[in-house]
Tab-separated table of C-alpha atoms and ligand atoms in Angstrom:
chain	number	residue	atom	x	y	z
A	14	UNK	CA	-94.058	-110.817	-43.003
A	15	UNK	CA	-96.285	-113.595	-43.991
A	16	UNK	CA	-96.978	-115.760	-40.964
A	17	UNK	CA	-98.116	-119.346	-41.498
A	18	UNK	CA	-101.515	-119.677	-40.219
A	19	UNK	CA	-101.240	-123.635	-39.841
A	20	UNK	CA	-98.434	-126.017	-40.391
A	21	UNK	CA	-97.971	-128.616	-43.205
A	22	UNK	CA	-100.731	-131.637	-42.717
A	23	UNK	CA	-103.362	-129.375	-41.225
A	24	UNK	CA	-106.820	-129.247	-42.223
A	25	UNK	CA	-108.398	-125.840	-43.121
A	26	UNK	CA	-112.166	-125.261	-43.971
A	27	UNK	CA	-114.078	-122.911	-45.814
A	28	UNK	CA	-117.532	-122.112	-45.240
A	29	UNK	CA	-119.636	-119.892	-47.660
A	30	UNK	CA	-123.188	-119.004	-46.304
A	31	UNK	CA	-124.574	-117.501	-49.229
A	32	UNK	CA	-128.376	-116.479	-49.952
A	33	UNK	CA	-129.313	-119.188	-52.521
A	34	UNK	CA	-126.414	-121.772	-51.722
A	35	UNK	CA	-124.136	-122.682	-48.736
A	36	UNK	CA	-120.838	-124.490	-49.553
A	37	UNK	CA	-117.952	-125.962	-47.651
A	38	UNK	CA	-114.638	-127.053	-48.969
A	39	UNK	CA	-112.152	-128.906	-46.829
A	40	UNK	CA	-108.211	-128.827	-47.538
A	41	UNK	CA	-105.217	-130.174	-46.357
A	42	UNK	CA	-101.971	-128.375	-46.365
A	43	UNK	CA	-99.217	-130.041	-48.472
A	44	UNK	CA	-96.467	-128.132	-47.216
A	45	UNK	CA	-95.241	-125.097	-45.225
A	46	UNK	CA	-95.588	-122.698	-48.175
A	47	UNK	CA	-99.298	-122.525	-47.902
A	48	UNK	CA	-100.059	-124.946	-50.776
A	49	UNK	CA	-103.144	-127.230	-50.115
A	50	UNK	CA	-105.270	-130.015	-51.612
A	51	UNK	CA	-109.068	-129.930	-51.516
A	52	UNK	CA	-109.980	-133.219	-50.067
A	53	UNK	CA	-113.834	-132.620	-49.638
A	54	UNK	CA	-116.535	-130.426	-50.673
A	55	UNK	CA	-120.082	-130.000	-49.885
A	56	UNK	CA	-122.867	-127.764	-51.143
A	57	UNK	CA	-126.608	-127.574	-51.144
A	58	UNK	CA	-129.451	-124.551	-51.412
A	59	UNK	CA	-129.399	-122.289	-48.682
A	60	UNK	CA	-132.276	-121.802	-46.070
A	61	UNK	CA	-132.906	-119.226	-43.610
A	62	UNK	CA	-130.792	-116.315	-45.151
A	63	UNK	CA	-131.968	-113.261	-47.131
A	64	UNK	CA	-129.958	-110.859	-48.976
A	65	UNK	CA	-126.908	-112.225	-47.061
A	66	UNK	CA	-128.694	-111.895	-43.755
A	67	UNK	CA	-129.820	-114.737	-41.313
A	68	UNK	CA	-133.526	-114.536	-40.964
A	69	UNK	CA	-134.067	-118.070	-39.454
A	70	UNK	CA	-131.381	-119.277	-37.327
A	71	UNK	CA	-132.816	-122.904	-37.248
A	72	UNK	CA	-133.107	-123.108	-40.950
A	73	UNK	CA	-129.710	-121.805	-41.607
A	74	UNK	CA	-128.047	-123.899	-38.766
A	75	UNK	CA	-129.621	-127.459	-40.722
A	76	UNK	CA	-128.459	-126.154	-43.855
A	77	UNK	CA	-125.086	-125.539	-42.745
A	78	UNK	CA	-124.759	-128.713	-40.863
A	79	UNK	CA	-125.848	-130.909	-43.740
A	80	UNK	CA	-123.235	-129.165	-45.923
A	81	UNK	CA	-120.377	-129.414	-43.660
A	82	UNK	CA	-121.382	-133.159	-43.143
A	83	UNK	CA	-121.469	-133.664	-46.884
A	84	UNK	CA	-117.739	-132.078	-47.252
A	85	UNK	CA	-116.497	-134.178	-44.124
A	86	UNK	CA	-117.757	-137.302	-45.466
A	87	UNK	CA	-115.821	-136.791	-48.611
A	88	UNK	CA	-112.802	-136.065	-46.815
A	89	UNK	CA	-113.148	-138.900	-44.349
A	90	UNK	CA	-109.605	-140.330	-45.348
A	91	UNK	CA	-108.089	-137.152	-44.376
A	92	UNK	CA	-110.146	-136.307	-41.366
A	93	UNK	CA	-109.699	-140.056	-39.829
A	94	UNK	CA	-113.336	-140.051	-38.156
A	95	UNK	CA	-112.492	-136.468	-36.646
A	96	UNK	CA	-115.035	-133.930	-36.962
A	97	UNK	CA	-114.140	-130.782	-38.462
A	98	UNK	CA	-113.612	-127.965	-35.623
A	99	UNK	CA	-112.616	-124.953	-37.278
A	100	UNK	CA	-113.884	-122.907	-40.457
A	101	UNK	CA	-113.030	-119.558	-42.324
A	102	UNK	CA	-116.404	-118.144	-42.989
A	103	UNK	CA	-117.426	-115.376	-45.421
A	104	UNK	CA	-118.939	-111.931	-44.746
A	105	UNK	CA	-121.497	-111.094	-47.126
A	106	UNK	CA	-120.404	-107.707	-48.623
A	107	UNK	CA	-123.278	-106.091	-47.586
A	108	UNK	CA	-122.613	-105.975	-43.922
A	109	UNK	CA	-118.748	-104.608	-44.459
A	110	UNK	CA	-117.485	-101.397	-44.424
A	111	UNK	CA	-114.312	-100.101	-45.617
A	112	UNK	CA	-112.175	-97.693	-43.616
A	113	UNK	CA	-108.985	-95.784	-44.250
A	114	UNK	CA	-106.419	-95.002	-41.522
A	115	UNK	CA	-103.209	-93.670	-41.237
A	116	UNK	CA	-100.816	-94.702	-38.390
A	117	UNK	CA	-97.346	-92.523	-37.857
A	118	UNK	CA	-94.671	-94.788	-36.450
A	119	UNK	CA	-91.278	-93.871	-35.018
A	120	UNK	CA	-88.300	-95.543	-36.678
A	121	UNK	CA	-85.716	-93.172	-35.331
A	122	UNK	CA	-82.825	-94.338	-38.038
A	123	UNK	CA	-83.381	-97.771	-37.505
A	124	UNK	CA	-84.184	-100.406	-40.059
A	125	UNK	CA	-87.996	-100.755	-40.653
A	126	UNK	CA	-88.855	-104.271	-39.431
A	127	UNK	CA	-92.027	-106.594	-39.395
A	128	UNK	CA	-92.882	-105.359	-35.629
A	129	UNK	CA	-92.932	-101.579	-37.018
A	130	UNK	CA	-95.922	-102.742	-39.502
A	131	UNK	CA	-97.484	-104.804	-36.747
A	132	UNK	CA	-97.565	-102.078	-34.296
A	133	UNK	CA	-99.024	-99.692	-36.923
A	134	UNK	CA	-101.572	-102.300	-37.743
A	135	UNK	CA	-102.352	-102.794	-34.046
A	136	UNK	CA	-102.671	-98.911	-33.663
A	137	UNK	CA	-105.267	-98.863	-36.469
A	138	UNK	CA	-107.139	-101.421	-34.805
A	139	UNK	CA	-107.156	-99.926	-31.325
A	140	UNK	CA	-108.544	-96.599	-32.779
A	141	UNK	CA	-111.414	-98.306	-34.452
A	142	UNK	CA	-112.913	-100.193	-31.814
A	143	UNK	CA	-116.734	-100.025	-31.608
A	144	UNK	CA	-119.216	-101.993	-30.124
A	145	UNK	CA	-121.445	-102.315	-33.308
A	146	UNK	CA	-118.542	-102.979	-35.630
A	147	UNK	CA	-116.229	-105.837	-35.680
A	148	UNK	CA	-112.668	-105.896	-37.160
A	149	UNK	CA	-112.462	-108.255	-40.338
A	150	UNK	CA	-109.307	-107.261	-41.830
A	151	UNK	CA	-106.424	-105.069	-41.157
A	152	UNK	CA	-104.490	-104.466	-44.429
A	153	UNK	CA	-101.624	-102.102	-44.813
A	154	UNK	CA	-101.879	-100.835	-48.365
A	155	UNK	CA	-99.142	-98.309	-48.481
A	156	UNK	CA	-95.873	-96.749	-46.641
A	157	UNK	CA	-94.402	-93.486	-46.540
A	158	UNK	CA	-91.024	-93.014	-44.848
A	159	UNK	CA	-89.636	-89.508	-44.287
A	160	UNK	CA	-91.860	-88.212	-46.456
A	161	UNK	CA	-91.249	-90.480	-49.495
A	162	UNK	CA	-94.582	-91.736	-50.862
A	163	UNK	CA	-95.279	-94.982	-52.696
A	164	UNK	CA	-93.160	-97.585	-50.676
A	165	UNK	CA	-94.602	-101.252	-51.225
A	166	UNK	CA	-92.172	-103.056	-49.026
A	167	UNK	CA	-90.648	-100.814	-46.293
A	168	UNK	CA	-88.729	-103.523	-44.666
A	169	UNK	CA	-84.906	-103.137	-44.443
A	170	UNK	CA	-85.359	-99.399	-45.399
A	171	UNK	CA	-83.734	-96.807	-42.695
A	172	UNK	CA	-85.774	-93.835	-41.684
A	173	UNK	CA	-86.726	-91.582	-39.188
A	174	UNK	CA	-90.306	-91.776	-39.290
A	175	UNK	CA	-92.989	-93.963	-41.205
A	176	UNK	CA	-96.597	-93.551	-42.020
A	177	UNK	CA	-98.683	-96.604	-42.754
A	178	UNK	CA	-101.630	-96.346	-44.608
A	179	UNK	CA	-104.390	-99.040	-43.489
A	180	UNK	CA	-107.210	-100.392	-44.832
A	181	UNK	CA	-109.747	-101.667	-42.241
A	182	UNK	CA	-112.592	-103.824	-43.164
A	183	UNK	CA	-115.155	-104.047	-40.393
A	184	UNK	CA	-118.436	-105.795	-40.290
A	185	UNK	CA	-121.818	-105.094	-38.671
A	186	UNK	CA	-121.800	-106.715	-35.111
A	187	UNK	CA	-125.485	-107.964	-35.106
A	188	UNK	CA	-125.420	-109.825	-38.563
A	189	UNK	CA	-122.228	-111.294	-37.846
A	190	UNK	CA	-123.509	-112.565	-34.274
A	191	UNK	CA	-126.122	-114.374	-36.013
A	192	UNK	CA	-123.859	-116.028	-38.659
A	193	UNK	CA	-121.907	-116.756	-35.729
A	194	UNK	CA	-124.719	-118.263	-33.691
A	195	UNK	CA	-125.828	-120.706	-36.589
A	196	UNK	CA	-121.921	-121.821	-36.766
A	197	UNK	CA	-121.560	-122.330	-33.207
A	198	UNK	CA	-124.722	-124.175	-33.005
A	199	UNK	CA	-123.391	-126.720	-35.609
A	200	UNK	CA	-120.444	-127.153	-33.072
A	201	UNK	CA	-117.925	-125.155	-35.415
A	202	UNK	CA	-115.436	-122.492	-34.447
A	203	UNK	CA	-114.692	-119.433	-36.468
A	204	UNK	CA	-111.180	-119.368	-37.172
A	205	UNK	CA	-111.347	-116.258	-39.379
A	206	UNK	CA	-113.752	-114.084	-41.361
A	207	UNK	CA	-113.194	-112.908	-44.966
A	208	UNK	CA	-115.502	-110.364	-47.020
A	209	UNK	CA	-116.886	-112.391	-49.638
A	210	UNK	CA	-115.792	-110.188	-52.941
A	211	UNK	CA	-112.318	-110.250	-51.287
A	212	UNK	CA	-112.397	-113.907	-51.367
A	213	UNK	CA	-113.778	-114.101	-54.861
A	214	UNK	CA	-110.999	-111.958	-55.855
A	215	UNK	CA	-108.165	-113.941	-54.200
A	216	UNK	CA	-109.826	-117.072	-56.174
A	217	UNK	CA	-110.112	-115.538	-59.637
A	218	UNK	CA	-107.763	-112.826	-60.037
A	219	UNK	CA	-104.158	-113.354	-61.667
A	220	UNK	CA	-101.368	-111.452	-60.084
A	221	UNK	CA	-101.037	-108.817	-62.360
A	222	UNK	CA	-104.758	-108.045	-62.129
A	223	UNK	CA	-104.292	-107.639	-58.337
A	224	UNK	CA	-101.448	-105.494	-58.489
A	225	UNK	CA	-102.367	-103.090	-61.567
A	226	UNK	CA	-105.925	-102.398	-60.288
A	227	UNK	CA	-108.902	-104.538	-60.905
A	228	UNK	CA	-112.506	-104.177	-59.433
A	229	UNK	CA	-114.194	-107.737	-58.795
A	230	UNK	CA	-118.139	-107.811	-58.958
A	231	UNK	CA	-119.310	-111.071	-57.148
A	232	UNK	CA	-123.135	-111.027	-58.334
A	233	UNK	CA	-124.901	-113.354	-56.192
A	234	UNK	CA	-128.254	-114.365	-55.266
A	235	UNK	CA	-129.212	-111.584	-53.064
A	236	UNK	CA	-125.969	-109.287	-52.957
A	237	UNK	CA	-123.725	-107.962	-55.605
A	238	UNK	CA	-120.500	-107.075	-54.058
A	239	UNK	CA	-117.522	-105.158	-54.827
A	240	UNK	CA	-113.592	-105.564	-54.245
A	241	UNK	CA	-111.059	-103.081	-55.677
A	242	UNK	CA	-107.797	-104.588	-55.653
A	243	UNK	CA	-104.452	-102.469	-56.123
A	244	UNK	CA	-100.736	-103.133	-55.538
A	245	UNK	CA	-101.663	-106.542	-54.777
A	246	UNK	CA	-104.248	-105.643	-51.662
A	247	UNK	CA	-107.720	-105.221	-50.969
A	248	UNK	CA	-108.205	-101.172	-50.967
A	249	UNK	CA	-111.851	-101.026	-51.097
A	250	UNK	CA	-115.338	-102.802	-50.661
A	251	UNK	CA	-119.104	-102.326	-51.013
A	252	UNK	CA	-122.216	-103.806	-51.897
A	253	UNK	CA	-125.758	-103.279	-53.317
A	254	UNK	CA	-128.665	-105.647	-51.909
A	255	UNK	CA	-129.268	-106.503	-55.339
A	256	UNK	CA	-128.764	-109.962	-57.052
A	257	UNK	CA	-129.731	-112.853	-59.342
A	258	UNK	CA	-132.993	-113.378	-57.158
A	259	UNK	CA	-134.077	-109.957	-58.285
A	260	UNK	CA	-134.056	-110.832	-61.839
A	261	UNK	CA	-135.762	-114.115	-60.984
A	262	UNK	CA	-138.697	-112.462	-59.338
A	263	UNK	CA	-138.996	-109.811	-61.774
A	264	UNK	CA	-139.382	-112.437	-64.470
A	265	UNK	CA	-142.020	-114.291	-62.344
A	266	UNK	CA	-143.782	-110.919	-61.862
A	267	UNK	CA	-143.625	-110.131	-65.319
A	268	UNK	CA	-144.496	-113.298	-66.931
A	269	UNK	CA	-147.230	-114.210	-64.151
A	270	UNK	CA	-145.195	-117.646	-63.574
A	271	UNK	CA	-143.829	-119.526	-60.403
A	272	UNK	CA	-140.302	-118.514	-58.823
A	273	UNK	CA	-139.122	-121.993	-60.047
A	274	UNK	CA	-140.338	-121.378	-63.816
A	275	UNK	CA	-138.935	-118.146	-64.001
A	276	UNK	CA	-135.566	-119.146	-62.615
A	277	UNK	CA	-135.635	-122.084	-65.290
A	278	UNK	CA	-136.411	-119.807	-67.978
A	279	UNK	CA	-133.588	-117.393	-66.846
A	280	UNK	CA	-131.065	-120.050	-66.803
A	281	UNK	CA	-131.947	-121.770	-69.988
A	282	UNK	CA	-133.058	-118.700	-72.335
A	283	UNK	CA	-131.927	-115.583	-70.468
A	284	UNK	CA	-129.876	-112.884	-71.810
A	285	UNK	CA	-128.667	-109.591	-70.615
A	286	UNK	CA	-128.851	-108.687	-74.331
A	287	UNK	CA	-131.335	-108.561	-77.022
A	288	UNK	CA	-130.586	-110.325	-80.275
A	289	UNK	CA	-132.665	-110.103	-83.700
A	290	UNK	CA	-133.980	-113.577	-83.073
A	291	UNK	CA	-135.791	-113.012	-79.896
A	292	UNK	CA	-139.122	-112.100	-81.578
A	293	UNK	CA	-139.326	-115.363	-83.363
A	294	UNK	CA	-138.311	-117.644	-80.752
A	295	UNK	CA	-141.409	-118.976	-78.461
A	296	UNK	CA	-141.036	-120.069	-75.014
A	297	UNK	CA	-143.388	-121.974	-72.938
A	298	UNK	CA	-144.403	-120.233	-69.988
A	299	UNK	CA	-146.509	-122.004	-67.580
A	300	UNK	CA	-149.275	-119.700	-65.561
A	301	UNK	CA	-149.128	-119.779	-61.896
A	302	UNK	CA	-151.852	-122.272	-60.526
A	303	UNK	CA	-152.591	-123.679	-64.191
A	304	UNK	CA	-151.746	-127.087	-65.470
A	305	UNK	CA	-148.992	-126.805	-67.798
A	306	UNK	CA	-150.635	-128.634	-70.656
A	307	UNK	CA	-154.369	-127.383	-70.488
A	308	UNK	CA	-153.542	-123.650	-71.436
A	309	UNK	CA	-150.298	-123.487	-73.283
A	310	UNK	CA	-148.861	-120.045	-72.878
A	311	UNK	CA	-146.284	-118.961	-75.440
A	312	UNK	CA	-144.135	-115.982	-75.180
A	313	UNK	CA	-141.631	-114.448	-77.243
A	314	UNK	CA	-137.996	-114.526	-75.594
A	315	UNK	CA	-137.741	-110.869	-76.507
A	316	UNK	CA	-140.218	-110.488	-73.713
A	317	UNK	CA	-137.988	-112.407	-71.340
A	318	UNK	CA	-135.120	-110.660	-72.252
A	319	UNK	CA	-136.867	-107.134	-72.300
A	320	UNK	CA	-137.413	-108.174	-68.244
A	321	UNK	CA	-133.700	-109.074	-67.604
A	322	UNK	CA	-132.064	-106.540	-69.229
A	323	UNK	CA	-133.237	-103.202	-67.381
A	324	UNK	CA	-132.511	-104.915	-64.129
A	325	UNK	CA	-129.217	-106.283	-64.677
A	326	UNK	CA	-128.538	-102.644	-66.062
A	327	UNK	CA	-129.884	-101.244	-62.714
A	328	UNK	CA	-127.310	-103.476	-60.935
A	329	UNK	CA	-124.035	-102.086	-62.678
A	330	UNK	CA	-125.478	-98.592	-62.444
A	331	UNK	CA	-125.651	-98.704	-58.703
A	332	UNK	CA	-122.523	-100.635	-58.858
A	333	UNK	CA	-120.748	-97.614	-60.885
A	334	UNK	CA	-122.307	-95.165	-58.568
A	335	UNK	CA	-120.686	-96.784	-55.662
A	336	UNK	CA	-117.442	-96.994	-57.117
A	337	UNK	CA	-117.735	-93.172	-57.973
A	338	UNK	CA	-118.465	-92.495	-54.623
A	339	UNK	CA	-115.952	-94.549	-53.100
A	340	UNK	CA	-113.596	-91.339	-53.698
A	341	UNK	CA	-110.626	-93.590	-55.598
A	342	UNK	CA	-110.757	-91.974	-58.705
A	343	UNK	CA	-108.883	-93.313	-61.371
A	344	UNK	CA	-106.943	-95.447	-59.168
A	345	UNK	CA	-109.662	-98.089	-59.808
A	346	UNK	CA	-108.251	-98.965	-63.042
A	347	UNK	CA	-110.191	-100.119	-65.880
A	348	UNK	CA	-110.494	-103.700	-65.476
A	349	UNK	CA	-113.269	-105.555	-64.262
A	350	UNK	CA	-113.591	-109.230	-63.062
A	351	UNK	CA	-117.086	-110.611	-62.783
A	352	UNK	CA	-118.024	-113.953	-60.520
A	353	UNK	CA	-121.023	-115.338	-58.778
A	354	UNK	CA	-123.358	-117.392	-59.829
A	355	UNK	CA	-125.518	-114.633	-61.331
A	356	UNK	CA	-122.493	-113.622	-63.842
A	357	UNK	CA	-123.261	-116.520	-65.969
A	358	UNK	CA	-126.089	-114.618	-67.509
A	359	UNK	CA	-125.328	-114.719	-71.720
A	360	UNK	CA	-124.533	-111.007	-72.588
A	361	UNK	CA	-123.633	-109.902	-68.941
A	362	UNK	CA	-119.996	-109.174	-70.193
A	363	UNK	CA	-120.934	-106.832	-72.926
A	364	UNK	CA	-123.702	-104.885	-71.000
A	365	UNK	CA	-121.263	-104.328	-68.095
A	366	UNK	CA	-118.530	-103.228	-70.604
A	367	UNK	CA	-121.175	-100.614	-71.876
A	368	UNK	CA	-122.352	-99.387	-68.581
A	369	UNK	CA	-119.033	-99.570	-66.457
A	370	UNK	CA	-117.021	-98.409	-69.499
A	371	UNK	CA	-114.325	-100.771	-68.402
A	372	UNK	CA	-112.825	-104.062	-69.728
A	373	UNK	CA	-114.730	-106.816	-68.331
A	374	UNK	CA	-113.818	-110.406	-68.153
A	375	UNK	CA	-115.624	-113.436	-66.682
A	376	UNK	CA	-113.972	-115.049	-63.722
A	377	UNK	CA	-113.882	-118.212	-61.704
A	378	UNK	CA	-111.592	-120.071	-59.262
A	379	UNK	CA	-108.267	-120.493	-60.888
A	380	UNK	CA	-105.983	-121.004	-57.857
A	381	UNK	CA	-107.267	-124.297	-56.845
A	382	UNK	CA	-106.424	-127.313	-58.686
A	383	UNK	CA	-108.626	-130.304	-58.650
A	384	UNK	CA	-111.763	-128.723	-57.669
A	385	UNK	CA	-114.526	-131.350	-58.740
A	386	UNK	CA	-116.193	-130.085	-62.063
A	387	UNK	CA	-119.459	-129.365	-59.867
A	388	UNK	CA	-117.769	-126.475	-58.003
A	389	UNK	CA	-115.550	-125.173	-60.091
A	390	UNK	CA	-117.664	-122.552	-61.774
A	391	UNK	CA	-117.770	-118.789	-60.840
A	392	UNK	CA	-120.633	-119.441	-58.244
A	393	UNK	CA	-117.815	-121.049	-56.048
A	394	UNK	CA	-115.297	-118.246	-56.380
A	395	UNK	CA	-116.093	-117.053	-52.696
A	396	UNK	CA	-115.749	-120.488	-51.149
A	397	UNK	CA	-112.540	-121.163	-52.950
A	398	UNK	CA	-110.855	-117.874	-52.030
A	399	UNK	CA	-111.628	-118.260	-48.388
A	400	UNK	CA	-109.084	-121.149	-48.410
A	401	UNK	CA	-106.581	-118.727	-50.268
A	402	UNK	CA	-107.232	-116.307	-47.562
A	403	UNK	CA	-106.242	-118.345	-44.751
A	404	UNK	CA	-103.332	-120.060	-46.354
A	405	UNK	CA	-101.787	-116.828	-47.791
A	406	UNK	CA	-103.024	-113.783	-46.048
A	407	UNK	CA	-103.337	-114.699	-42.308
A	408	UNK	CA	-101.181	-111.608	-41.506
A	409	UNK	CA	-104.517	-109.498	-42.345
A	410	UNK	CA	-106.618	-111.046	-39.517
A	411	UNK	CA	-107.130	-108.934	-36.812
A	412	UNK	CA	-106.581	-111.426	-34.041
A	413	UNK	CA	-103.159	-112.321	-35.538
A	414	UNK	CA	-102.133	-108.601	-35.533
A	415	UNK	CA	-102.907	-108.408	-31.779
A	416	UNK	CA	-101.107	-111.788	-31.145
A	417	UNK	CA	-98.137	-110.803	-33.056
A	418	UNK	CA	-97.618	-107.375	-32.392
A	419	UNK	CA	-97.206	-108.043	-28.395
A	420	UNK	CA	-93.728	-107.758	-27.465
A	421	UNK	CA	-92.360	-110.936	-26.177
A	422	UNK	CA	-90.692	-109.905	-22.952
A	423	UNK	CA	-90.346	-107.194	-20.489
A	424	UNK	CA	-87.064	-105.708	-22.156
A	425	UNK	CA	-88.513	-105.554	-25.576
A	426	UNK	CA	-91.216	-103.921	-24.310
A	427	UNK	CA	-89.172	-101.422	-22.503
A	428	UNK	CA	-86.906	-100.716	-25.519
A	429	UNK	CA	-90.417	-100.065	-27.518
A	430	UNK	CA	-91.654	-97.894	-25.000
A	431	UNK	CA	-88.309	-95.888	-24.885
A	432	UNK	CA	-88.148	-95.862	-28.605
A	433	UNK	CA	-91.881	-94.551	-29.024
A	434	UNK	CA	-91.568	-92.020	-26.246
A	435	UNK	CA	-88.152	-90.419	-26.249
B	23	ATP	N1	-126.837	-119.941	-65.582
B	23	ATP	C1	-127.263	-118.886	-65.116
B	23	ATP	N2	-127.389	-118.049	-65.551
B	23	ATP	C2	-127.843	-116.822	-64.883
B	23	ATP	N3	-128.146	-116.815	-63.581
B	23	ATP	C3	-127.721	-118.044	-62.785
B	23	ATP	C4	-127.211	-119.145	-63.530
B	23	ATP	N4	-126.894	-119.936	-62.800
B	23	ATP	C5	-126.937	-119.331	-61.316
B	23	ATP	N5	-127.428	-118.045	-61.322
B	23	ATP	C6	-127.870	-117.271	-60.498
B	23	ATP	O1	-126.939	-117.180	-59.586
B	23	ATP	C7	-127.507	-116.888	-58.343
B	23	ATP	C8	-126.814	-117.420	-57.339
B	23	ATP	O2	-125.597	-116.863	-57.372
B	23	ATP	P1	-124.262	-117.489	-55.932
B	23	ATP	O3	-124.626	-119.109	-55.980
B	23	ATP	O4	-123.213	-116.793	-56.274
B	23	ATP	O5	-125.201	-116.652	-54.918
B	23	ATP	P2	-125.152	-116.681	-53.220
B	23	ATP	O6	-123.589	-117.045	-52.946
B	23	ATP	O7	-125.698	-117.961	-52.895
B	23	ATP	O8	-125.977	-115.619	-52.636
B	23	ATP	P3	-125.179	-114.202	-52.014
B	23	ATP	O9	-123.506	-114.045	-52.408
B	23	ATP	O10	-125.919	-112.991	-52.760
B	23	ATP	O11	-125.411	-114.200	-50.586
B	23	ATP	C9	-128.852	-117.145	-58.290
B	23	ATP	O12	-129.860	-115.821	-58.240
B	23	ATP	C10	-129.257	-117.838	-59.706
B	23	ATP	O13	-130.268	-117.641	-60.524
B	24	MG	MG1	-122.006	-115.398	-52.663
């Protein structure tokens, strides 16, 4: 029942508002199958955002506007002078929450049709209306027909009654309202929203991983978020408010140096795992407020690694606890893919493997051909995945569910009512 969100030739755009960077990808759909070419990209340091939350509207708005302009300029030929109107935006994992719901639908000896699935989705949505939570995704994840479980695609099957298991993802209305305000003030409309780690998974997982079970851990600047895939669907999402920035501030504090120097030391010499040479390798660490050259300060690399390791270990332990608390049990599978800027720390894969006791690989966007070099790394997995989400999964958007579950005419409405009530 895949719906086309936009026809061939349309422009779609993704805006990823992160804690440390904002990025925008503009793409043009090249056919009616959802394939697209990226025609413009823009990215820059973020402002006004802390841990995925807007704390300064004006600063965030300015940074968003500049990022979008940069992408628009690069896409000028495709845009033919028209400004970008709509964007699909990320919802930071920290503001999202997973709910599981089952809807029973009467099929009454008929063939299951798309409309039946949409009715179940609409019913799940109706039952989860609340003023402080906004719907982000409505994902049918499993079907039971007349007591037979484990059906992945019920369409065309006959039965009396069908139970549809639905994964709803909602977002904190207040936080979303603030993000929306920044975007609207930049004269953009929000066409859709997608939880960050879900988008990161859509960009970086191969199909087998999504099918057989895989956990994506998106390690950003202020948030580390989780998306669990199974049977090709997102079945769970969660997040912890700790990311790469916390590693950096630990280094700044531990070595009494500036945040900028700590960031430099982390990216140039940092590691999540100690090596035998660390003791002998000396790093130059300028002290806060002192002239770099007047008092050279050398510290062994082991000191730096000794600050980084426990913090990263803590992040993985918190993730492990969240996965345990999710109640998904062994369904989660043994595969983990790490994305996000902070996943670039050397040794992270091995440490993750040890703490999580899972098979870990590093991920980056793999579905978008022709991404410029500067934006093809793991930090841009979420941005890339937002485009995949709009082009391939628009039927999970709550607004689309509502629009399509409405019967087209009165007769249909009556038939539906009779089928459901008699
Ligand atoms: N080479 C590197 N080694 C280690 N860490 C890195 C490296 N490059 C970037 N980082 C870290 O990645 C983090 C930023 O990641 P990313 O761009 O995914 O975050 P974000 O999307 O802006 O934030 P969030 O998703 O948390 O809102 C920063 O903390 C930065 O220090
Ligand atoms: Mg991010």
